[in-house]
Amino acid sequence: MADESKQTVFSGVQPTGKITLGNYLGAIKNWGALQQRYNCIYCVVDLHSLTVTQLPAELRKNTLDLVALYIACGIDPQLSTLFIQSHVPQHAELCWILDTICYVGELSRMTQFKEKSRKHADNINAGLMNYPVLMASDILLYQTNLVPVGKDQVQHLELARNLAQRFNARYSDTFAVPEALLSKTGNSIKSLQDPSAKMSKSDPNDNAVICLTDDADTVVRKLRRAVTDSDSSFNCVRHAADKPAVSNLLNIYSLTSGETVAQAEKRFEGKGYGVFKQAVADAVIAVLQPIQARQKQLLADKAYLESVLKTGADNARYIAAKTLSKVYRKVGLIAPIR
Ligand code: TYM
């Protein structure tokens, strides 16, 4: 049960497509370290995935793969609450209430809505627009204080804060107002082919993205093909504003090897891009291989995963139901007769 003296952390990843090194370095990698200090709640947000067309069998597989991945990346179900969003109906229920205090203008201005509308022009469904309200519900249901996410989610988090404050002002104090927790160097890992774009699950260029499931050869190949910045100087491996591609690779190297960026710059002084890229690949592979092995083991133990999911959903439902009944009462709904 939650320790009331601790603050609450909530985060989630969509089980859509292949999980990338960006998802890992910007979010999941950081979750494990928070488990001792905070009440941590980690969710596989399957309802969010439905905003783009999914093959049902694939969605089911991706969802379980992601549950196993969370654990393989260091989420300990004994310390954290780990569950699947659709197992806790309060997420969708709170979403409806928050919909009624959220303005259409706020949603149509969201960068991700605009981007996804462009990408899925044949399927601009109402869920795509409402997506940030469901995300706000995920967060606010648990009285969350901190949300460890990548930079691309900061705008959505700002909306969650606005909705919390708006509801509190209208109906009296109900929700904690959450804050984003960003990784210093990992909050925006860039595409390997275009350092002005983020590394994204939906990038059609396979070489732009390292997936957590990539084997060693694939990682080496993708990193070898990664774009660099033209520079023939002795110190070409430098973190600098005019070297966005190399800076991105240095961030990846630093986060996977544990060396600071400054240490890495020193290590690769006088070395060319070839040596550097191989070292980045080695560091990434050293991180991915144990995760892949552990994930495979976990997926073979269905009974264990089911027990984790049952306990997680029970815990989550308990907290979520408390918040939701408070919300229903405050807005004037009559409690069900028992
Ligand atoms: P999603 O599934 O797109 O991404 C999951 C997490 O990975 C981060 N991320 C990145 N970080 C650094 N560099 C990148 N290239 C990169 N790409 C992705 C994202 O910022 C995110 O933290 N809306 C969310 C899921 C969500 C959620 C929530 C998150 C739903 N409800 C409540 C936190 C709290 C999303 O689509 O993330």
Tab-separated table of C-alpha atoms and ligand atoms in Angstrom:
chain	number	residue	atom	x	y	z
A	1	MET	CA	0.000	0.000	0.000
A	2	ALA	CA	1.157	3.557	-0.696
A	3	ASP	CA	3.392	5.272	1.858
A	4	GLU	CA	1.583	8.564	2.502
A	5	SER	CA	4.777	10.361	3.500
A	6	LYS	CA	6.209	9.907	0.014
A	7	GLN	CA	5.393	11.891	-3.110
A	8	THR	CA	3.832	10.076	-6.050
A	9	VAL	CA	5.436	9.479	-9.437
A	10	PHE	CA	3.369	8.405	-12.461
A	11	SER	CA	4.414	7.655	-16.011
A	12	GLY	CA	3.490	5.545	-19.007
A	13	VAL	CA	4.445	4.458	-22.505
A	14	GLN	CA	2.129	3.539	-25.366
A	15	PRO	CA	2.352	-0.071	-26.539
A	16	THR	CA	2.505	1.115	-30.123
A	17	GLY	CA	5.128	-0.168	-32.522
A	18	LYS	CA	8.657	-0.816	-31.406
A	19	ILE	CA	9.947	0.840	-28.268
A	20	THR	CA	12.968	2.991	-29.077
A	21	LEU	CA	16.205	3.943	-27.420
A	22	GLY	CA	14.629	7.420	-27.093
A	23	ASN	CA	11.769	5.987	-25.016
A	24	TYR	CA	14.315	4.204	-22.860
A	25	LEU	CA	16.828	7.018	-22.332
A	26	GLY	CA	14.195	9.755	-22.052
A	27	ALA	CA	11.817	7.891	-19.777
A	28	ILE	CA	11.931	4.202	-18.759
A	29	LYS	CA	15.624	4.153	-17.795
A	30	ASN	CA	14.972	6.802	-15.156
A	31	TRP	CA	11.973	5.170	-13.560
A	32	GLY	CA	13.780	2.455	-11.599
A	33	ALA	CA	15.916	4.897	-9.628
A	34	LEU	CA	12.817	6.691	-8.322
A	35	GLN	CA	11.288	3.611	-6.707
A	36	GLN	CA	12.913	3.912	-3.280
A	37	ARG	CA	12.169	7.592	-2.796
A	38	TYR	CA	8.652	7.829	-4.229
A	39	ASN	CA	5.395	5.925	-4.562
A	40	CYS	CA	5.847	4.946	-8.186
A	41	ILE	CA	3.013	4.049	-10.523
A	42	TYR	CA	3.927	2.863	-14.016
A	43	CYS	CA	1.286	2.184	-16.603
A	44	VAL	CA	1.159	0.656	-20.064
A	45	VAL	CA	-1.225	3.119	-21.706
A	46	ASP	CA	-3.056	0.856	-24.133
A	47	LEU	CA	-6.144	3.089	-24.456
A	48	HIS	CA	-3.941	5.852	-25.835
A	49	SER	CA	-2.694	3.538	-28.586
A	50	LEU	CA	-6.190	3.235	-30.032
A	51	THR	CA	-6.026	6.797	-31.326
A	52	VAL	CA	-4.172	5.390	-34.332
A	53	THR	CA	-5.380	2.256	-36.106
A	54	GLN	CA	-4.060	-0.916	-34.467
A	55	LEU	CA	-4.181	-4.574	-35.396
A	56	PRO	CA	-5.842	-6.123	-32.311
A	57	ALA	CA	-3.488	-9.130	-32.090
A	58	GLU	CA	-0.470	-6.863	-32.454
A	59	LEU	CA	-1.722	-4.485	-29.777
A	60	ARG	CA	-2.210	-7.392	-27.357
A	61	LYS	CA	1.325	-8.639	-28.037
A	62	ASN	CA	2.886	-5.179	-27.789
A	63	THR	CA	1.101	-4.581	-24.483
A	64	LEU	CA	2.483	-7.713	-22.825
A	65	ASP	CA	5.915	-7.137	-24.359
A	66	LEU	CA	5.937	-3.686	-22.798
A	67	VAL	CA	4.898	-4.979	-19.373
A	68	ALA	CA	7.853	-7.386	-19.504
A	69	LEU	CA	10.104	-4.613	-20.786
A	70	TYR	CA	9.251	-2.350	-17.838
A	71	ILE	CA	10.356	-5.090	-15.446
A	72	ALA	CA	13.431	-5.925	-17.535
A	73	CYS	CA	14.408	-2.236	-17.383
A	74	GLY	CA	14.348	-2.232	-13.593
A	75	ILE	CA	10.762	-1.627	-12.516
A	76	ASP	CA	10.312	-3.835	-9.470
A	77	PRO	CA	6.636	-4.806	-9.060
A	78	GLN	CA	7.284	-5.240	-5.323
A	79	LEU	CA	8.203	-1.559	-5.074
A	80	SER	CA	6.060	0.005	-7.796
A	81	THR	CA	2.516	-0.332	-9.025
A	82	LEU	CA	2.667	-1.672	-12.583
A	83	PHE	CA	-0.551	-2.053	-14.528
A	84	ILE	CA	-2.360	-1.790	-17.845
A	85	GLN	CA	-4.441	1.355	-18.276
A	86	SER	CA	-7.588	-0.388	-19.584
A	87	HIS	CA	-7.695	-2.542	-16.431
A	88	VAL	CA	-8.593	0.547	-14.423
A	89	PRO	CA	-11.855	1.995	-15.788
A	90	GLN	CA	-11.497	5.198	-13.773
A	91	HIS	CA	-9.041	6.571	-16.384
A	92	ALA	CA	-11.758	6.779	-19.024
A	93	GLU	CA	-14.330	7.951	-16.470
A	94	LEU	CA	-12.238	10.848	-15.179
A	95	CYS	CA	-11.421	11.703	-18.787
A	96	TRP	CA	-15.105	12.465	-19.385
A	97	ILE	CA	-15.290	14.847	-16.420
A	98	LEU	CA	-12.082	16.623	-17.456
A	99	ASP	CA	-13.380	16.853	-21.023
A	100	THR	CA	-16.107	19.100	-19.703
A	101	ILE	CA	-13.617	21.644	-18.339
A	102	CYS	CA	-11.138	21.465	-21.220
A	103	TYR	CA	-11.568	23.785	-24.189
A	104	VAL	CA	-11.440	22.541	-27.772
A	105	GLY	CA	-9.056	25.410	-28.566
A	106	GLU	CA	-6.544	24.079	-26.025
A	107	LEU	CA	-6.582	20.661	-27.681
A	108	SER	CA	-6.414	21.830	-31.272
A	109	ARG	CA	-3.276	23.841	-30.440
A	110	MET	CA	-1.325	20.803	-29.205
A	111	THR	CA	1.801	20.177	-31.280
A	112	GLN	CA	1.388	16.400	-31.239
A	113	PHE	CA	-2.234	16.630	-32.342
A	114	LYS	CA	-1.208	18.788	-35.269
A	115	GLU	CA	1.665	16.454	-36.190
A	116	LYS	CA	-0.419	13.291	-35.896
A	117	SER	CA	-3.275	14.862	-37.843
A	118	ARG	CA	-0.849	15.517	-40.668
A	119	LYS	CA	0.537	11.998	-40.486
A	120	HIS	CA	-2.857	10.276	-40.226
A	121	ALA	CA	-4.910	12.629	-42.378
A	122	ASP	CA	-7.398	9.832	-43.142
A	123	ASN	CA	-8.071	9.182	-39.441
A	124	ILE	CA	-8.288	12.432	-37.459
A	125	ASN	CA	-10.576	10.879	-34.864
A	126	ALA	CA	-11.969	12.604	-31.777
A	127	GLY	CA	-9.724	10.421	-29.602
A	128	LEU	CA	-6.626	11.859	-31.260
A	129	MET	CA	-7.700	15.322	-30.216
A	130	ASN	CA	-8.825	14.218	-26.751
A	131	TYR	CA	-5.648	12.288	-26.114
A	132	PRO	CA	-4.082	14.854	-23.731
A	133	VAL	CA	-7.220	14.837	-21.560
A	134	LEU	CA	-6.888	11.075	-21.106
A	135	MET	CA	-3.234	11.631	-20.261
A	136	ALA	CA	-4.233	14.271	-17.690
A	137	SER	CA	-6.670	11.754	-16.202
A	138	ASP	CA	-3.921	9.128	-15.920
A	139	ILE	CA	-1.804	11.559	-13.972
A	140	LEU	CA	-4.410	13.318	-11.825
A	141	LEU	CA	-6.198	10.140	-10.681
A	142	TYR	CA	-3.180	9.206	-8.561
A	143	GLN	CA	-2.550	12.636	-7.005
A	144	THR	CA	0.736	12.583	-8.889
A	145	ASN	CA	3.482	15.023	-7.963
A	146	LEU	CA	6.139	14.106	-10.531
A	147	VAL	CA	5.934	12.786	-14.088
A	148	PRO	CA	9.213	11.499	-15.579
A	149	VAL	CA	8.851	12.008	-19.341
A	150	GLY	CA	10.745	13.186	-22.397
A	151	LYS	CA	10.570	16.776	-23.640
A	152	ASP	CA	7.895	15.975	-26.249
A	153	GLN	CA	5.369	15.385	-23.435
A	154	VAL	CA	5.921	18.673	-21.611
A	155	GLN	CA	3.110	20.450	-23.458
A	156	HIS	CA	0.675	17.669	-22.502
A	157	LEU	CA	1.829	17.895	-18.927
A	158	GLU	CA	1.223	21.627	-18.949
A	159	LEU	CA	-2.378	20.898	-19.936
A	160	ALA	CA	-2.697	18.400	-17.063
A	161	ARG	CA	-1.489	21.124	-14.687
A	162	ASN	CA	-3.962	23.625	-16.130
A	163	LEU	CA	-6.853	21.186	-15.806
A	164	ALA	CA	-5.911	20.351	-12.216
A	165	GLN	CA	-5.733	24.027	-11.303
A	166	ARG	CA	-8.970	24.823	-13.136
A	167	PHE	CA	-10.846	22.010	-11.409
A	168	ASN	CA	-9.413	22.943	-8.000
A	169	ALA	CA	-10.406	26.583	-8.480
A	170	ARG	CA	-13.935	25.675	-9.573
A	171	TYR	CA	-14.727	22.877	-7.134
A	172	SER	CA	-12.184	23.310	-4.271
A	173	ASP	CA	-8.866	21.570	-3.795
A	174	THR	CA	-9.035	18.068	-5.291
A	175	PHE	CA	-5.976	17.295	-7.395
A	176	ALA	CA	-2.257	17.589	-6.750
A	177	VAL	CA	-0.673	19.760	-9.456
A	178	PRO	CA	1.998	17.608	-11.166
A	179	GLU	CA	5.416	18.597	-12.441
A	180	ALA	CA	7.504	17.139	-15.258
A	181	LEU	CA	10.751	15.415	-14.372
A	182	LEU	CA	13.141	15.560	-17.324
A	183	SER	CA	16.377	13.667	-17.831
A	184	LYS	CA	19.206	16.184	-18.235
A	185	THR	CA	20.842	14.750	-21.356
A	186	GLY	CA	18.245	12.178	-22.440
A	187	ASN	CA	15.068	14.241	-22.659
A	188	SER	CA	15.210	14.506	-26.438
A	189	ILE	CA	17.167	11.799	-28.217
A	190	LYS	CA	17.325	12.643	-31.905
A	191	SER	CA	16.889	10.626	-35.083
A	192	LEU	CA	20.154	9.053	-36.281
A	193	GLN	CA	19.388	10.334	-39.763
A	194	ASP	CA	18.202	13.843	-38.931
A	195	PRO	CA	19.348	15.452	-35.678
A	196	SER	CA	16.682	18.149	-35.953
A	197	ALA	CA	13.933	15.517	-35.454
A	198	LYS	CA	13.342	13.353	-32.384
A	199	MET	CA	13.934	9.621	-32.534
A	200	SER	CA	10.410	8.385	-33.057
A	201	LYS	CA	8.675	4.986	-33.085
A	202	SER	CA	6.781	5.966	-36.195
A	203	ASP	CA	9.780	7.085	-38.273
A	204	PRO	CA	9.472	5.304	-41.629
A	205	ASN	CA	13.284	5.275	-41.987
A	206	ASP	CA	14.474	2.195	-40.123
A	207	ASN	CA	18.028	3.532	-39.897
A	208	ALA	CA	16.881	6.582	-37.931
A	209	VAL	CA	15.791	4.621	-34.879
A	210	ILE	CA	17.396	2.112	-32.538
A	211	CYS	CA	14.739	-0.242	-31.199
A	212	LEU	CA	15.195	-1.910	-27.849
A	213	THR	CA	14.754	-5.232	-29.631
A	214	ASP	CA	17.562	-4.609	-32.142
A	215	ASP	CA	20.332	-7.207	-32.139
A	216	ALA	CA	24.021	-6.297	-31.963
A	217	ASP	CA	24.613	-6.349	-35.731
A	218	THR	CA	21.649	-4.079	-36.346
A	219	VAL	CA	22.817	-1.585	-33.722
A	220	VAL	CA	26.314	-1.513	-35.257
A	221	ARG	CA	24.895	-1.066	-38.761
A	222	LYS	CA	22.507	1.736	-37.768
A	223	LEU	CA	25.180	3.608	-35.860
A	224	ARG	CA	27.684	3.233	-38.675
A	225	ARG	CA	25.123	4.823	-40.989
A	226	ALA	CA	24.245	7.591	-38.523
A	227	VAL	CA	24.800	11.053	-39.959
A	228	THR	CA	27.588	13.165	-38.466
A	229	ASP	CA	28.539	16.806	-38.835
A	230	SER	CA	31.181	17.755	-41.368
A	231	ASP	CA	34.354	18.502	-39.451
A	232	SER	CA	37.922	17.448	-40.224
A	233	SER	CA	39.481	18.915	-37.078
A	234	PHE	CA	41.510	16.953	-34.504
A	235	ASN	CA	38.635	17.239	-32.034
A	236	CYS	CA	35.721	16.246	-34.202
A	237	VAL	CA	33.929	14.396	-31.363
A	238	ARG	CA	32.617	17.424	-29.504
A	239	HIS	CA	29.327	18.385	-27.898
A	240	ALA	CA	28.449	21.714	-29.498
A	241	ALA	CA	25.479	23.618	-30.859
A	242	ASP	CA	26.915	23.492	-34.379
A	243	LYS	CA	27.388	19.696	-34.119
A	244	PRO	CA	23.858	18.405	-33.416
A	245	ALA	CA	24.410	14.906	-34.822
A	246	VAL	CA	27.617	14.240	-32.890
A	247	SER	CA	26.125	15.835	-29.757
A	248	ASN	CA	23.230	13.398	-30.000
A	249	LEU	CA	25.612	10.440	-30.318
A	250	LEU	CA	27.628	11.768	-27.371
A	251	ASN	CA	24.447	11.961	-25.283
A	252	ILE	CA	23.609	8.374	-26.222
A	253	TYR	CA	27.149	7.265	-25.419
A	254	SER	CA	27.157	9.079	-22.081
A	255	LEU	CA	23.785	7.674	-21.000
A	256	THR	CA	24.652	4.110	-21.972
A	257	SER	CA	28.299	4.002	-20.854
A	258	GLY	CA	27.914	6.000	-17.642
A	259	GLU	CA	30.756	8.366	-18.609
A	260	THR	CA	30.072	12.081	-18.579
A	261	VAL	CA	30.018	13.910	-21.907
A	262	ALA	CA	33.259	15.696	-20.927
A	263	GLN	CA	34.981	12.367	-20.175
A	264	ALA	CA	33.785	11.004	-23.500
A	265	GLU	CA	35.064	14.044	-25.404
A	266	LYS	CA	38.453	13.461	-23.830
A	267	ARG	CA	38.403	9.748	-24.596
A	268	PHE	CA	37.733	10.372	-28.298
A	269	GLU	CA	40.143	13.284	-28.697
A	270	GLY	CA	42.079	12.822	-31.919
A	271	LYS	CA	39.971	9.804	-32.909
A	272	GLY	CA	37.768	9.788	-35.961
A	273	TYR	CA	34.047	9.244	-36.255
A	274	GLY	CA	34.517	5.548	-37.106
A	275	VAL	CA	36.119	4.696	-33.753
A	276	PHE	CA	33.585	6.835	-31.939
A	277	LYS	CA	30.557	5.247	-33.616
A	278	GLN	CA	31.824	1.742	-32.828
A	279	ALA	CA	32.203	2.731	-29.155
A	280	VAL	CA	28.664	4.137	-29.113
A	281	ALA	CA	27.412	0.873	-30.606
A	282	ASP	CA	29.303	-1.188	-28.008
A	283	ALA	CA	27.864	0.879	-25.152
A	284	VAL	CA	24.316	0.611	-26.517
A	285	ILE	CA	24.625	-3.147	-27.067
A	286	ALA	CA	25.940	-3.626	-23.517
A	287	VAL	CA	22.755	-1.980	-22.228
A	288	LEU	CA	20.311	-3.682	-24.602
A	289	GLN	CA	21.488	-7.279	-24.375
A	290	PRO	CA	20.682	-7.929	-20.692
A	291	ILE	CA	17.335	-6.147	-21.079
A	292	GLN	CA	16.443	-8.323	-24.074
A	293	ALA	CA	17.446	-11.515	-22.260
A	294	ARG	CA	15.437	-10.610	-19.154
A	295	GLN	CA	12.413	-9.582	-21.223
A	296	LYS	CA	12.469	-12.923	-23.022
A	297	GLN	CA	12.631	-14.804	-19.714
A	298	LEU	CA	9.733	-12.796	-18.308
A	299	LEU	CA	7.563	-13.345	-21.372
A	300	ALA	CA	8.014	-17.091	-20.934
A	301	ASP	CA	6.523	-16.842	-17.429
A	302	LYS	CA	2.954	-15.849	-18.165
A	303	ALA	CA	1.700	-16.735	-14.680
A	304	TYR	CA	4.165	-14.322	-13.097
A	305	LEU	CA	3.230	-11.478	-15.456
A	306	GLU	CA	-0.454	-12.078	-14.801
A	307	SER	CA	0.066	-11.975	-11.048
A	308	VAL	CA	1.985	-8.692	-11.376
A	309	LEU	CA	-0.798	-7.238	-13.513
A	310	LYS	CA	-3.523	-8.359	-11.143
A	311	THR	CA	-1.842	-6.870	-8.069
A	312	GLY	CA	-0.947	-3.710	-9.995
A	313	ALA	CA	-4.476	-3.137	-11.271
A	314	ASP	CA	-5.965	-3.834	-7.811
A	315	ASN	CA	-3.659	-1.228	-6.223
A	316	ALA	CA	-4.265	1.287	-8.966
A	317	ARG	CA	-8.051	0.828	-8.870
A	318	TYR	CA	-8.078	1.395	-5.120
A	319	ILE	CA	-6.344	4.778	-5.410
A	320	ALA	CA	-8.169	5.774	-8.600
A	321	ALA	CA	-11.595	4.988	-7.131
A	322	LYS	CA	-10.906	7.256	-4.153
A	323	THR	CA	-10.045	10.219	-6.379
A	324	LEU	CA	-12.887	9.590	-8.797
A	325	SER	CA	-15.573	9.383	-6.086
A	326	LYS	CA	-14.301	12.686	-4.673
A	327	VAL	CA	-14.524	14.219	-8.158
A	328	TYR	CA	-18.039	12.873	-8.794
A	329	ARG	CA	-19.228	14.238	-5.458
A	330	LYS	CA	-17.690	17.662	-6.062
A	331	VAL	CA	-19.242	18.116	-9.496
A	332	GLY	CA	-22.678	17.195	-8.132
A	333	LEU	CA	-23.213	13.581	-9.171
A	334	ILE	CA	-25.184	11.409	-6.749
A	335	ALA	CA	-23.226	8.471	-5.362
A	336	PRO	CA	-24.602	5.066	-6.405
A	337	ILE	CA	-26.980	3.496	-3.890
A	338	ARG	CA	-25.313	0.432	-2.330
B	1	TYM	P1	5.244	7.744	-25.834
B	1	TYM	O1	4.722	6.362	-25.736
B	1	TYM	O2	5.267	8.413	-27.153
B	1	TYM	O3	6.719	7.803	-25.256
B	1	TYM	C1	7.025	7.279	-23.994
B	1	TYM	C2	8.042	8.130	-23.279
B	1	TYM	O4	9.232	8.228	-24.048
B	1	TYM	C3	9.583	9.602	-24.204
B	1	TYM	N1	10.247	9.769	-25.498
B	1	TYM	C4	11.460	10.289	-25.656
B	1	TYM	N2	12.345	10.786	-24.785
B	1	TYM	C5	13.520	11.240	-25.283
B	1	TYM	N3	13.849	11.216	-26.593
B	1	TYM	C6	12.982	10.726	-27.513
B	1	TYM	N4	13.304	10.685	-28.785
B	1	TYM	C7	11.726	10.235	-27.052
B	1	TYM	N5	10.655	9.683	-27.671
B	1	TYM	C8	9.751	9.419	-26.708
B	1	TYM	C9	8.266	10.344	-24.122
B	1	TYM	O5	8.463	11.693	-23.794
B	1	TYM	C10	7.548	9.566	-23.047
B	1	TYM	O6	7.969	9.992	-21.765
B	1	TYM	N6	1.499	10.509	-24.100
B	1	TYM	C11	2.599	9.650	-23.722
B	1	TYM	C12	2.196	8.444	-22.901
B	1	TYM	C13	1.387	8.770	-21.691
B	1	TYM	C14	1.871	9.285	-20.468
B	1	TYM	C15	0.722	9.376	-19.628
B	1	TYM	C16	3.138	9.659	-20.026
B	1	TYM	C17	0.050	8.578	-21.570
B	1	TYM	N7	-0.355	8.946	-20.298
B	1	TYM	C18	0.857	9.871	-18.329
B	1	TYM	C19	3.241	10.150	-18.729
B	1	TYM	C20	2.108	10.257	-17.890
B	1	TYM	C21	3.266	9.148	-24.981
B	1	TYM	O7	2.684	9.081	-26.024
B	1	TYM	O8	4.506	8.670	-24.780
